[in-house]
Tab-separated table of C-alpha atoms in Angstrom:
chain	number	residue	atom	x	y	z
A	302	UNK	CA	44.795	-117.349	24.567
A	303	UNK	CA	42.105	-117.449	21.536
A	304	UNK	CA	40.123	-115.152	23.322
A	305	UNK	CA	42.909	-112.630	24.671
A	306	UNK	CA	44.177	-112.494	21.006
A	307	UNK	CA	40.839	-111.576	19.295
A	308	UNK	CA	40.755	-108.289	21.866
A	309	UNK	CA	43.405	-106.691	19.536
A	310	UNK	CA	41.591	-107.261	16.011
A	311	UNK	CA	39.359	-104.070	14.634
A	312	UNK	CA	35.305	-105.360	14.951
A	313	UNK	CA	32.505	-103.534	14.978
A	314	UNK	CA	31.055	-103.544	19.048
A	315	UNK	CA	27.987	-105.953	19.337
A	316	UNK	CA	26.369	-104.061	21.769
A	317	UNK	CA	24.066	-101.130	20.636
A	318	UNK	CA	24.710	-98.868	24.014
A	319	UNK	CA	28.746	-99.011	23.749
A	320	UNK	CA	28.372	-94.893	23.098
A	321	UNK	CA	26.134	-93.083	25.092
A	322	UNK	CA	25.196	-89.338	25.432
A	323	UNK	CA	27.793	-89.289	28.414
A	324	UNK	CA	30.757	-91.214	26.625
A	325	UNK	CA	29.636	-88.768	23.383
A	326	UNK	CA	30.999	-85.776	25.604
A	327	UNK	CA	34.391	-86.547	25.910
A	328	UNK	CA	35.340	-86.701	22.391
A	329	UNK	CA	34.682	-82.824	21.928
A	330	UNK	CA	37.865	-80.991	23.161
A	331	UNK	CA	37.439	-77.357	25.075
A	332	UNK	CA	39.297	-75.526	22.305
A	333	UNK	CA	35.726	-76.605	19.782
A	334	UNK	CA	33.374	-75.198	21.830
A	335	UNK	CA	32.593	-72.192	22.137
A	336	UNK	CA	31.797	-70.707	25.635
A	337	UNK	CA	28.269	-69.406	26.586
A	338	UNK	CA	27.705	-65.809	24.422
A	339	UNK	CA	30.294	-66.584	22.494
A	340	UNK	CA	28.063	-66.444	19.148
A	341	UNK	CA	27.043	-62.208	21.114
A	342	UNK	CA	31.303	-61.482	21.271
A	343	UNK	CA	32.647	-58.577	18.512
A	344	UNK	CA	35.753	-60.251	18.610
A	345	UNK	CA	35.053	-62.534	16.037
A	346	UNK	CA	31.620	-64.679	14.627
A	347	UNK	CA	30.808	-67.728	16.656
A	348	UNK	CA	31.903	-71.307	15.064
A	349	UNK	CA	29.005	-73.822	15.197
A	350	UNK	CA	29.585	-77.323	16.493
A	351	UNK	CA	29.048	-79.635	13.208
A	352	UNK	CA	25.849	-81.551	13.573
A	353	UNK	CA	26.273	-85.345	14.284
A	354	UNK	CA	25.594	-87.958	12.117
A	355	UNK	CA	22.701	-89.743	12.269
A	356	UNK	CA	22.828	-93.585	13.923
A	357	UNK	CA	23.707	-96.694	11.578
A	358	UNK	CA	21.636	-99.664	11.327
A	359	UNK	CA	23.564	-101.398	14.304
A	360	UNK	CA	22.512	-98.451	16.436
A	361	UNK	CA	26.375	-97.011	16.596
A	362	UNK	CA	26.300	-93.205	16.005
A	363	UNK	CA	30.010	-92.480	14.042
A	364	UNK	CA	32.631	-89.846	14.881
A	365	UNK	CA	31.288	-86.191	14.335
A	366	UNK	CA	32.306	-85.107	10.880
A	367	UNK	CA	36.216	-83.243	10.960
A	368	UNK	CA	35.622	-79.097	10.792
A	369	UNK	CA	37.963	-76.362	10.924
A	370	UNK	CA	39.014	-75.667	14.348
A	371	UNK	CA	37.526	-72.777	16.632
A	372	UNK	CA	39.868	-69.992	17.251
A	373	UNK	CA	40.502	-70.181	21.299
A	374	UNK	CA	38.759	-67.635	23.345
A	375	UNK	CA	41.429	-65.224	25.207
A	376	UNK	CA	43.575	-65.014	22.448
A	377	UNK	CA	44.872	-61.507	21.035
A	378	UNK	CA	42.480	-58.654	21.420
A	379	UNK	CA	42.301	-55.230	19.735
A	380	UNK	CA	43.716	-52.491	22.011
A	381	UNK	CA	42.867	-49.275	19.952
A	382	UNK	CA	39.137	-51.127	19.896
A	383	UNK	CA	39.186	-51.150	23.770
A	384	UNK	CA	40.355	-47.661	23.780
A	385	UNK	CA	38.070	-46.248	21.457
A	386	UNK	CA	35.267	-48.134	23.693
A	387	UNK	CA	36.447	-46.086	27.372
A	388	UNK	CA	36.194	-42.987	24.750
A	389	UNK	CA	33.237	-43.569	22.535
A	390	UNK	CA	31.717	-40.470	23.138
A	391	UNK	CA	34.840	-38.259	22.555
A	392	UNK	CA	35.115	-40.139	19.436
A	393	UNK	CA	31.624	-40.311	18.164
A	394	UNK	CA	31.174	-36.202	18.235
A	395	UNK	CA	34.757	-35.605	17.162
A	396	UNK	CA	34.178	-33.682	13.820
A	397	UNK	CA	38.248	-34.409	13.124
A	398	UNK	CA	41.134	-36.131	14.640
A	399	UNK	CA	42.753	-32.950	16.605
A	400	UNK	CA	39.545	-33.317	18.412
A	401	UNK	CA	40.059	-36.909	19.358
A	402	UNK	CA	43.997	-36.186	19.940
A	403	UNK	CA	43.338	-33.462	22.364
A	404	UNK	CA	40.357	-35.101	24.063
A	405	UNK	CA	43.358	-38.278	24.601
A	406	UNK	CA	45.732	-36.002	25.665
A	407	UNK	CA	43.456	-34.064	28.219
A	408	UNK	CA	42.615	-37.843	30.202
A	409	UNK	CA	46.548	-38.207	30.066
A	410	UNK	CA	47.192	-40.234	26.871
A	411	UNK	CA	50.762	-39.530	25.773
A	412	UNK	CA	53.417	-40.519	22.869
A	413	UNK	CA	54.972	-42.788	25.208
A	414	UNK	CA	51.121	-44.584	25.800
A	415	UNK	CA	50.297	-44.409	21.575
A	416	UNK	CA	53.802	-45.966	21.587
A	417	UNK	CA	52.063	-49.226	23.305
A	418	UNK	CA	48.977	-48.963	20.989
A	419	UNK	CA	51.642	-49.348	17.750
A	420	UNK	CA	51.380	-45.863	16.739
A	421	UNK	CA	54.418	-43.290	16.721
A	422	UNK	CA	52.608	-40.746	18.468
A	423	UNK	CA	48.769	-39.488	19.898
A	424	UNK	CA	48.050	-37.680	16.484
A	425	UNK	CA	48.184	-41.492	14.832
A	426	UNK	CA	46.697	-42.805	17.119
A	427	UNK	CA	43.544	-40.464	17.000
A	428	UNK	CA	43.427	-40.801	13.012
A	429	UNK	CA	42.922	-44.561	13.490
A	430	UNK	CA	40.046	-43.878	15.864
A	431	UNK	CA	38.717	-41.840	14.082
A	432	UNK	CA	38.509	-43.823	10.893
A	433	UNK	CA	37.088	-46.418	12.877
A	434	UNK	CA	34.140	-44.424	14.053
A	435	UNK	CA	30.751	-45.857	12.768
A	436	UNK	CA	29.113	-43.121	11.104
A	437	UNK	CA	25.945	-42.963	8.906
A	438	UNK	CA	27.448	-43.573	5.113
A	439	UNK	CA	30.997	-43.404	4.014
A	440	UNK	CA	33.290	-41.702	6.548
A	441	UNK	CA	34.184	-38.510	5.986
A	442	UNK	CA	37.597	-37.241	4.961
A	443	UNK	CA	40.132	-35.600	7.081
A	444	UNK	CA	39.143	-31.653	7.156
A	445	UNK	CA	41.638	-29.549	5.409
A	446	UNK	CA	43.096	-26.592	7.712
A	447	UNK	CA	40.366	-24.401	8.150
A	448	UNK	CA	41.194	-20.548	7.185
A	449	UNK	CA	42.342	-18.655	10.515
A	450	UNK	CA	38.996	-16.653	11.913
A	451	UNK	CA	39.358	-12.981	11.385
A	452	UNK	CA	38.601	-10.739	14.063
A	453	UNK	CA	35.092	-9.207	14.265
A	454	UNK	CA	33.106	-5.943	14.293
A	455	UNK	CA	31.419	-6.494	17.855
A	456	UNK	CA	34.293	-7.998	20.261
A	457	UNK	CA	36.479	-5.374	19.047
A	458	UNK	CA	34.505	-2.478	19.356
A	459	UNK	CA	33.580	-3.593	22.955
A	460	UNK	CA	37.360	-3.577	23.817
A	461	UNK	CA	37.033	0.147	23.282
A	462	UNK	CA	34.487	0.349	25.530
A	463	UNK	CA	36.346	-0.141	29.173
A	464	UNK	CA	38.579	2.842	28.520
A	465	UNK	CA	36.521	5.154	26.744
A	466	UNK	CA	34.276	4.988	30.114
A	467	UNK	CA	37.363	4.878	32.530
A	468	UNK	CA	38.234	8.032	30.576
A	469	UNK	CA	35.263	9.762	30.835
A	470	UNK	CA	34.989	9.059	34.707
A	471	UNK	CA	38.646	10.386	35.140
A	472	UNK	CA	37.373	13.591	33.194
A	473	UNK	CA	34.511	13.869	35.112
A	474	UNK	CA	36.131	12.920	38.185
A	475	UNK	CA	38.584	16.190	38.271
A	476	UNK	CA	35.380	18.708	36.748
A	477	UNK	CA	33.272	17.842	39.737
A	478	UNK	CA	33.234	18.695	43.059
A	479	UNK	CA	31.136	17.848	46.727
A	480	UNK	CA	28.261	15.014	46.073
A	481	UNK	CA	28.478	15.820	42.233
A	482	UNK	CA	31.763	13.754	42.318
A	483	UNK	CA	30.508	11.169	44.208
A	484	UNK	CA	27.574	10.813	42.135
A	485	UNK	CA	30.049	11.014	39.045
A	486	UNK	CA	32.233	8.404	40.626
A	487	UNK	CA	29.730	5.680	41.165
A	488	UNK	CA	28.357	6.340	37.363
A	489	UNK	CA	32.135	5.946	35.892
A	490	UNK	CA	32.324	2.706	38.228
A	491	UNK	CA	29.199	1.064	37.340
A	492	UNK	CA	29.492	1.899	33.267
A	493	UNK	CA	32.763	0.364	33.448
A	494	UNK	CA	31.749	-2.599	35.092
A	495	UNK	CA	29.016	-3.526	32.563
A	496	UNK	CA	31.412	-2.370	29.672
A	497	UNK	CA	34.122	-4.820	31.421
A	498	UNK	CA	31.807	-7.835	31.671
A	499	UNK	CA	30.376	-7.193	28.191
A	500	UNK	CA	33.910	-7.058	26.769
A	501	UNK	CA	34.741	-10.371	28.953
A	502	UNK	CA	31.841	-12.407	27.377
A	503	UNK	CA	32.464	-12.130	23.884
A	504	UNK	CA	35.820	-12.949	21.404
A	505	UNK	CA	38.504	-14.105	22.329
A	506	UNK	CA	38.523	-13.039	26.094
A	507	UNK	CA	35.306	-14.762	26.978
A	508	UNK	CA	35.338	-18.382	28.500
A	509	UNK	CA	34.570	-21.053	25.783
A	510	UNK	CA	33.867	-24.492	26.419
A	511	UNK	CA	36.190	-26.445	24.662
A	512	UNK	CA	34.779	-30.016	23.201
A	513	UNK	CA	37.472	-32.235	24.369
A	514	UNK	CA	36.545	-33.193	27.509
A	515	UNK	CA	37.636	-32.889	30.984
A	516	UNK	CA	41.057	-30.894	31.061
A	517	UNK	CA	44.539	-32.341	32.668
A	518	UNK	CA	45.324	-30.229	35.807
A	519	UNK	CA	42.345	-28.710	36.355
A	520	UNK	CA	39.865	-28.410	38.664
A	521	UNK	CA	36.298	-28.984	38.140
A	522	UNK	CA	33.518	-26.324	39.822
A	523	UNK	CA	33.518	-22.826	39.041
A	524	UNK	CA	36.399	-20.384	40.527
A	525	UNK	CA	35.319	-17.014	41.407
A	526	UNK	CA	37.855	-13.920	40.575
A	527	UNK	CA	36.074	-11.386	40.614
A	528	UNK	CA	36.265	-9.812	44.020
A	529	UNK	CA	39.826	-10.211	44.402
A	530	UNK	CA	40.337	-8.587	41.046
A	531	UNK	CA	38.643	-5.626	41.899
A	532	UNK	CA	40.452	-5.274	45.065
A	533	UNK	CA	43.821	-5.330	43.331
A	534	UNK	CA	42.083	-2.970	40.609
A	535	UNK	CA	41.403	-0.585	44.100
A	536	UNK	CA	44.656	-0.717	45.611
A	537	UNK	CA	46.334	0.161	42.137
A	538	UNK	CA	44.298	3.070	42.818
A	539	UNK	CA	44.229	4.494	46.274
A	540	UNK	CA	47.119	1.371	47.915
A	541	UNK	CA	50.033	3.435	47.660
A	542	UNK	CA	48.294	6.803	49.038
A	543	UNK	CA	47.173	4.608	52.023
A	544	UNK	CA	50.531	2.807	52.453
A	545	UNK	CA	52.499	6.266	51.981
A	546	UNK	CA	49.873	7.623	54.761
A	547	UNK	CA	50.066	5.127	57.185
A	548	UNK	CA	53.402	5.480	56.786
A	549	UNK	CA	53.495	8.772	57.950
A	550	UNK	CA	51.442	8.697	60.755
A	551	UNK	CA	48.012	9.013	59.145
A	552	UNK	CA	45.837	8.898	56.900
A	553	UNK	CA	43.840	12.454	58.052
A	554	UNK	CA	40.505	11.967	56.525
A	555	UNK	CA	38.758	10.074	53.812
A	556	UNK	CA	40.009	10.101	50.189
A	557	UNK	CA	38.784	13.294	48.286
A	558	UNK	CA	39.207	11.806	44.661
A	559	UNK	CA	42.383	14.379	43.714
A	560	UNK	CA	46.064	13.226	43.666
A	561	UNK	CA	47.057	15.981	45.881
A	562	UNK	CA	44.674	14.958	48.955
A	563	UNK	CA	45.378	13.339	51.848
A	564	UNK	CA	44.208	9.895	50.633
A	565	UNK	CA	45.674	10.360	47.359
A	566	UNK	CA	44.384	8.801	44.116
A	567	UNK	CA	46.075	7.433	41.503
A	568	UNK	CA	43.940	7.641	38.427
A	569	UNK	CA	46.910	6.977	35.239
A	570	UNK	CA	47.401	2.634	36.454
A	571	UNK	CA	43.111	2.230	36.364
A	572	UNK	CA	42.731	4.452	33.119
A	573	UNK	CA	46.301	2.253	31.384
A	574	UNK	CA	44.345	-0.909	32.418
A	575	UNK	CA	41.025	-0.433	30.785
A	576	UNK	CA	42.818	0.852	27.866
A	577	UNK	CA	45.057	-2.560	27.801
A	578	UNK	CA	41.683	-4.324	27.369
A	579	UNK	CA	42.457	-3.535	23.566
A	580	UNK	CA	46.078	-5.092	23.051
A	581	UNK	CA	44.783	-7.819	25.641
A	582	UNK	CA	41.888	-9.085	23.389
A	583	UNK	CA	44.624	-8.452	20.168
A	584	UNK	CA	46.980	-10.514	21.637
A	585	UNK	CA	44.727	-13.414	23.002
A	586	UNK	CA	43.364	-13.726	18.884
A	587	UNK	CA	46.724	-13.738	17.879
A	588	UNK	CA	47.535	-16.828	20.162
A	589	UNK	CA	44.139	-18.382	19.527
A	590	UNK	CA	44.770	-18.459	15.797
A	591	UNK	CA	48.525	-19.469	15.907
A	592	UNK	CA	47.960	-22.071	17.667
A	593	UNK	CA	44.937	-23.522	16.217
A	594	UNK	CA	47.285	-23.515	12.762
A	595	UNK	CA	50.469	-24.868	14.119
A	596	UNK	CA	48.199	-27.681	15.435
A	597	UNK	CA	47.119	-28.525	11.979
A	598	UNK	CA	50.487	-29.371	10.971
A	599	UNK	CA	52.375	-30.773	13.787
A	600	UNK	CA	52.569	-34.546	14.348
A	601	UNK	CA	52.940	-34.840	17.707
A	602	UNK	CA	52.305	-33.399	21.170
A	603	UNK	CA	56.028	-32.709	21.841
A	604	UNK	CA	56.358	-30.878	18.327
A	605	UNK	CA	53.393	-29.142	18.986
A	606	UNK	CA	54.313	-27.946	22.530
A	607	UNK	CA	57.357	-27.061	21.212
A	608	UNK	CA	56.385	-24.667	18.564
A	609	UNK	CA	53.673	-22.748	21.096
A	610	UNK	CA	55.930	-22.094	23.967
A	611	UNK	CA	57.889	-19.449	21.720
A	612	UNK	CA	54.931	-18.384	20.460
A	613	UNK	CA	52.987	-17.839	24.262
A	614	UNK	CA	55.905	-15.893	25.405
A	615	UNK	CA	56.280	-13.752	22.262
A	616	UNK	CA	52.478	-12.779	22.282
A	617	UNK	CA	52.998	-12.181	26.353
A	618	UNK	CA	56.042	-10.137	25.516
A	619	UNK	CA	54.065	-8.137	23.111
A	620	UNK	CA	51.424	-7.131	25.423
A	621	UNK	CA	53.988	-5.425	27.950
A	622	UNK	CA	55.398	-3.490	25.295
A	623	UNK	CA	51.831	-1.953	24.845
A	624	UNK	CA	51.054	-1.955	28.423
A	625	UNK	CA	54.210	-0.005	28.941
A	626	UNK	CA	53.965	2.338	26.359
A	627	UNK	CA	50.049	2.803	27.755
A	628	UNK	CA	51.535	3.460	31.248
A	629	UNK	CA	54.043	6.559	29.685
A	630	UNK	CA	51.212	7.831	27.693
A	631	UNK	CA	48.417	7.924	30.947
A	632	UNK	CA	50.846	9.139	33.100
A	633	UNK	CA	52.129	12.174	31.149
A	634	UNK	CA	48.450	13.471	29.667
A	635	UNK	CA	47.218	13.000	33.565
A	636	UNK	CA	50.357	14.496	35.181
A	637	UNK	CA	50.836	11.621	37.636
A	638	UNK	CA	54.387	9.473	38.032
A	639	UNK	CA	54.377	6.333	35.994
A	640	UNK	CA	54.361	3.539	38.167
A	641	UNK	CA	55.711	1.126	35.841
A	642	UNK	CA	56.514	-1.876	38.074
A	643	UNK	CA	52.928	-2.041	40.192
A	644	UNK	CA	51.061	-1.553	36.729
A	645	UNK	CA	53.343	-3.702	34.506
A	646	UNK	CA	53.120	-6.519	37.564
A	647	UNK	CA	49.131	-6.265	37.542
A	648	UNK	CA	48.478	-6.370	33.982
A	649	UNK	CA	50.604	-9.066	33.376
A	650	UNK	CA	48.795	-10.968	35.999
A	651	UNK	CA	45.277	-10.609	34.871
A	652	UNK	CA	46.625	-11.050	31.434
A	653	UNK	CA	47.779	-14.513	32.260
A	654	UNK	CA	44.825	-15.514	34.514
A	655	UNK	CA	42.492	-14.534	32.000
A	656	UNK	CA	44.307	-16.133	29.114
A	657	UNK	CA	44.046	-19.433	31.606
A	658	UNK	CA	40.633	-19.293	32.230
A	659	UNK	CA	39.899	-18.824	28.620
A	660	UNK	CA	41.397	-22.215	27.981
A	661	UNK	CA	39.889	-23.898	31.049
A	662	UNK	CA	42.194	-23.605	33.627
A	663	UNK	CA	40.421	-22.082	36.499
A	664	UNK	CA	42.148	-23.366	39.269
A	665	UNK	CA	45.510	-21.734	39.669
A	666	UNK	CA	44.214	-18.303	38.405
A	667	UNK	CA	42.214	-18.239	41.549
A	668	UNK	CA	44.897	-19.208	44.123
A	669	UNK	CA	47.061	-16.925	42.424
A	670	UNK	CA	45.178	-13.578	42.253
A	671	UNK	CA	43.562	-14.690	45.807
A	672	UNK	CA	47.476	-15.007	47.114
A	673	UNK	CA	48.839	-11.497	45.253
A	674	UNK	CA	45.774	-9.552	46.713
A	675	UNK	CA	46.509	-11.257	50.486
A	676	UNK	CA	50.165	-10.121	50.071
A	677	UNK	CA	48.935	-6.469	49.790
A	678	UNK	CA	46.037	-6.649	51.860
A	679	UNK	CA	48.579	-8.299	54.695
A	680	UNK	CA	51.375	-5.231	54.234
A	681	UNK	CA	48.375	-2.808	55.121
A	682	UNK	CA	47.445	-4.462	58.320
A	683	UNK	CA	51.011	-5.206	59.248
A	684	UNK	CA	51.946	-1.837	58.379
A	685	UNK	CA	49.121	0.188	60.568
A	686	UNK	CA	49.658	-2.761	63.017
A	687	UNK	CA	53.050	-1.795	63.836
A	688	UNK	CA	51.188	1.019	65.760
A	689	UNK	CA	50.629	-0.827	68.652
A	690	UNK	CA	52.124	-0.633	71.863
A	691	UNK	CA	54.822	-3.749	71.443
A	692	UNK	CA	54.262	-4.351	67.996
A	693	UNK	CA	56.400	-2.079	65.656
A	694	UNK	CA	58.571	-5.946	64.795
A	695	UNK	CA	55.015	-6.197	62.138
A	696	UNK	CA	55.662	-3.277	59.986
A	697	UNK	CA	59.475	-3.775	60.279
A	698	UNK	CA	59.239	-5.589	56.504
A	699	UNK	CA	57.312	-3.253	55.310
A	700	UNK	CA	59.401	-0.287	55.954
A	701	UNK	CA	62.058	-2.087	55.119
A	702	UNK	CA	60.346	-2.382	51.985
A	703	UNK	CA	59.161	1.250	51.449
A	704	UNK	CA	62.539	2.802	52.279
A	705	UNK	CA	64.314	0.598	48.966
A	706	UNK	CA	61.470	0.731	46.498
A	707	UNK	CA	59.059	3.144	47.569
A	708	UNK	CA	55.247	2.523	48.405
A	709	UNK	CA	54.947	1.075	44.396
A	710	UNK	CA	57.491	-1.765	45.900
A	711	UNK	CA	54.418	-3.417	47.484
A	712	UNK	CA	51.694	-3.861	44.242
A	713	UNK	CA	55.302	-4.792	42.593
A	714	UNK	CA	56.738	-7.451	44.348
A	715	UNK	CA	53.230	-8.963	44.849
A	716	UNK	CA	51.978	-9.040	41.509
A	717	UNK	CA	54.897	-9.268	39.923
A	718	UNK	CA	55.892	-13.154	42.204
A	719	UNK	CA	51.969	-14.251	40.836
A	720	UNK	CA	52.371	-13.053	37.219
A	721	UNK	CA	55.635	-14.972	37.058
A	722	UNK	CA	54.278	-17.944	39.063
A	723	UNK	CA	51.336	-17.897	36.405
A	724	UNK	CA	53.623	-17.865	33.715
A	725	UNK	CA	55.420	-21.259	34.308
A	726	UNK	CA	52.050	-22.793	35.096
A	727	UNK	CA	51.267	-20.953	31.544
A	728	UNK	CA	53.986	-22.617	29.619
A	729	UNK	CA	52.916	-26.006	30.796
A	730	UNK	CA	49.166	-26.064	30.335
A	731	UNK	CA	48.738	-23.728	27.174
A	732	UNK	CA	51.051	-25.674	25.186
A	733	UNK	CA	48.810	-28.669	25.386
A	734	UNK	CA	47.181	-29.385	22.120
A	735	UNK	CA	43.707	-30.195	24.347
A	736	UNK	CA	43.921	-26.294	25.043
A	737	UNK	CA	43.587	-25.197	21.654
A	738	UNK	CA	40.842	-27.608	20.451
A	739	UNK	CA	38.692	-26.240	17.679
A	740	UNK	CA	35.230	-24.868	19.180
A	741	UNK	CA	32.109	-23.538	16.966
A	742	UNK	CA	32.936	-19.718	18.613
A	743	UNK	CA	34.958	-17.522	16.439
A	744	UNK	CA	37.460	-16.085	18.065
């Protein structure tokens, strides 16, 4: 029993090898060492494992030394740090915070998601990730509002330009006669063209690249409107001559270039349209610079979308007022009826697509104006169609049509369906702060 007894009293081991390397492991928990790279993670600096003691004289190596305990790896991270990671390079050439807020809000960010990040809204949000930028030297302060850009010399005078020339080729359009028309005709079209294009690619109805990166709801690739515009832009002009003519049996021959032919040309809805290139470009600044400022000072994307809506539909507003006082004007000094509804219904409509592809939204612009200039191109063929043997059931909508509203019903109900369609899609995307992000071109 001696020798069972002594195996309970405290002694000092006689043998040298009672601790070996192997035996050493097991009195270092998991939680005190760190994992491999765990001295390379940014969550935190690396704790070192306290260097053991050297060996006594009886060969026994003591207990490592007691050390403050290594945080555990997988604890709490930093969300915004993860965020501003998937977004460094929004955040690294953001010159302000908008920037950042509209670049979150174009890949979907909302309130509800800053909510989850512990901020009351995307405009917090972006201020903290913007602060935590690294940037050569102290970080720059937030921006105060910059002044509103004024409207320059060259965009406006270039505004001028489309109906000054669609003036002059009207003029010269009813002085002329035989192959001097013609010849007229395809000058008038071809200065206007280059005057349009000019006027298209600088202020504030060119396309700017905005610096907040991909946009919500659009489409990437280029759309191209241009051909369907000008064939609404041609069947403002010579559509309801041809509709009225086919109509009637006809047409008889080729359009002459008078109103009074038997192709006849309306020359007041092409000479109010170049004109409204001028309240167009007036009204596009005016939104531009609103909203730019109201952005400044709202808090948060619901606020902000809030306060533009009003605003989008008061600057739309304006430009029909103009466009229909244009329309009275053109139509009296030319002595042609006003056709208020076709040319109210098409200027609104390239109004809106334009203001959309300003912005960045290409997409539905192009589906829209390619849908509006189907509908018309559709009610010619039905209409001369309905001319075969078997077949008058194809124009029945069409006269239908014509005998309530007149030829102008056509251009009306066409354009007027895709400027209103635009305008709800309007209301949605160009009250998003990531359309009015600040860009280097003045507007």
């Amino acid at each position: 029993m001696s020798g069972l007894g002594e195996l309970d009293r405290p002694a000092t081991p006689a043998s040298p090898g009672a601790r070996d390397e192997r035996s050493g492991g097991w009195l270092v928990s998991e939680d005190t060492v760190p994992s491999a790279g765990a001295g390379s993670d940014s969550d935190g600096p690396a704790v070192p494992i306290p260097a053991e003691r050297p060996a006594s004289a009886s060969g026994v190596r003591p207990y490592p030394a007691a050390g403050p305990a290594a945080p555990r790896r997988g604890g709490a991270v930093d969300p915004v740090k993860a965020l501003m990671h998937r977004h460094r390079e929004l955040c690294e050439r953001a010159v302000d915070p908008l920037e950042i807020a509209a670049g979150l809000e174009a890949h979907g960010v909302t309130d509800r998601t800053a909510a989850r990040f512990r901020h009351r809204d995307v405009f917090s949000l972006a201020e903290e990730m913007y602060a935590r930028v690294p940037r050569d030297g102290d970080t720059p302060p937030r921006p105060e509002s910059a002044p509103a850009p004024r409207a320059r010399l060259d965009w406006a005078l270039l505004t001028l330009l489309p109906g000054a020339l669609t003036a002059a080729t009207v003029v010269g359009l009813r002085l002329t006669h035989g192959q001097a028309r013609v010849l007229a005709v395809a000058a008038g079209v071809l200065a206007v063209t280059l005057a349009l294009r000019a006027a298209l690619r600088r202020g504030p109805l060119s396309r700017r690249r905005l610096p907040s990166g991909p946009r919500g709801g659009s489409h990437p690739g280029r759309h191209h409107t241009g051909g369907w515009t000008c064939w609404l832009l041609a069947y403002a002009a010579l559509g309801d001559g041809l509709l009225r003519a086919a109509a009637d049996g006809g047409p008889d021959g080729l359009p002459t270039g008078t109103p009074d032919g038997p192709w006849p040309l309306a020359t007041a809805p092409l000479l109010t349209l170049a004109l409204a290139c001028v309240p167009a470009a007036w009204c596009a600044h005016l939104l531009a610079v609103r909203a730019r400022r109201r952005l400044d000072t709202s808090r948060g994307l619901d606020e902000f979308a809030a306060s533009v809506r009003p605003l989008l539909l008061s600057v739309f507003a304006l430009f029909l007022c103009a466009l229909a006082v244009l329309t009275g004007v053109c139509a009296a000094v030319l002595g042609e009826p006003a056709a208020y509804a076709g040319t109210l219904g098409l200027g609104a409509l390239l109004l809106l697509s334009r203001l959309l592809t300003v912005h960045g939204f290409t997409h539905a612009p192009a589906v829209v104006l390619r849908a509006a200039g189907g509908a018309e191109a559709i009610a010619l063929a039905t209409l001369l169609a309905g001319r075969l043997p078997r077949c008058g059931f194809l124009a029945a909508p069409v006269d239908a049509l014509m005998a309530a509203w007149g030829p102008a019903g056509v251009p009306a109900l066409a354009c007027g369906a895709a400027a209103l369609t635009l305008l709800i899609h309007a209301t949605r995307t160009l009250t998003r702060a990531s359309a009015h992000a600040r860009t280097d071109q003045p507007c």
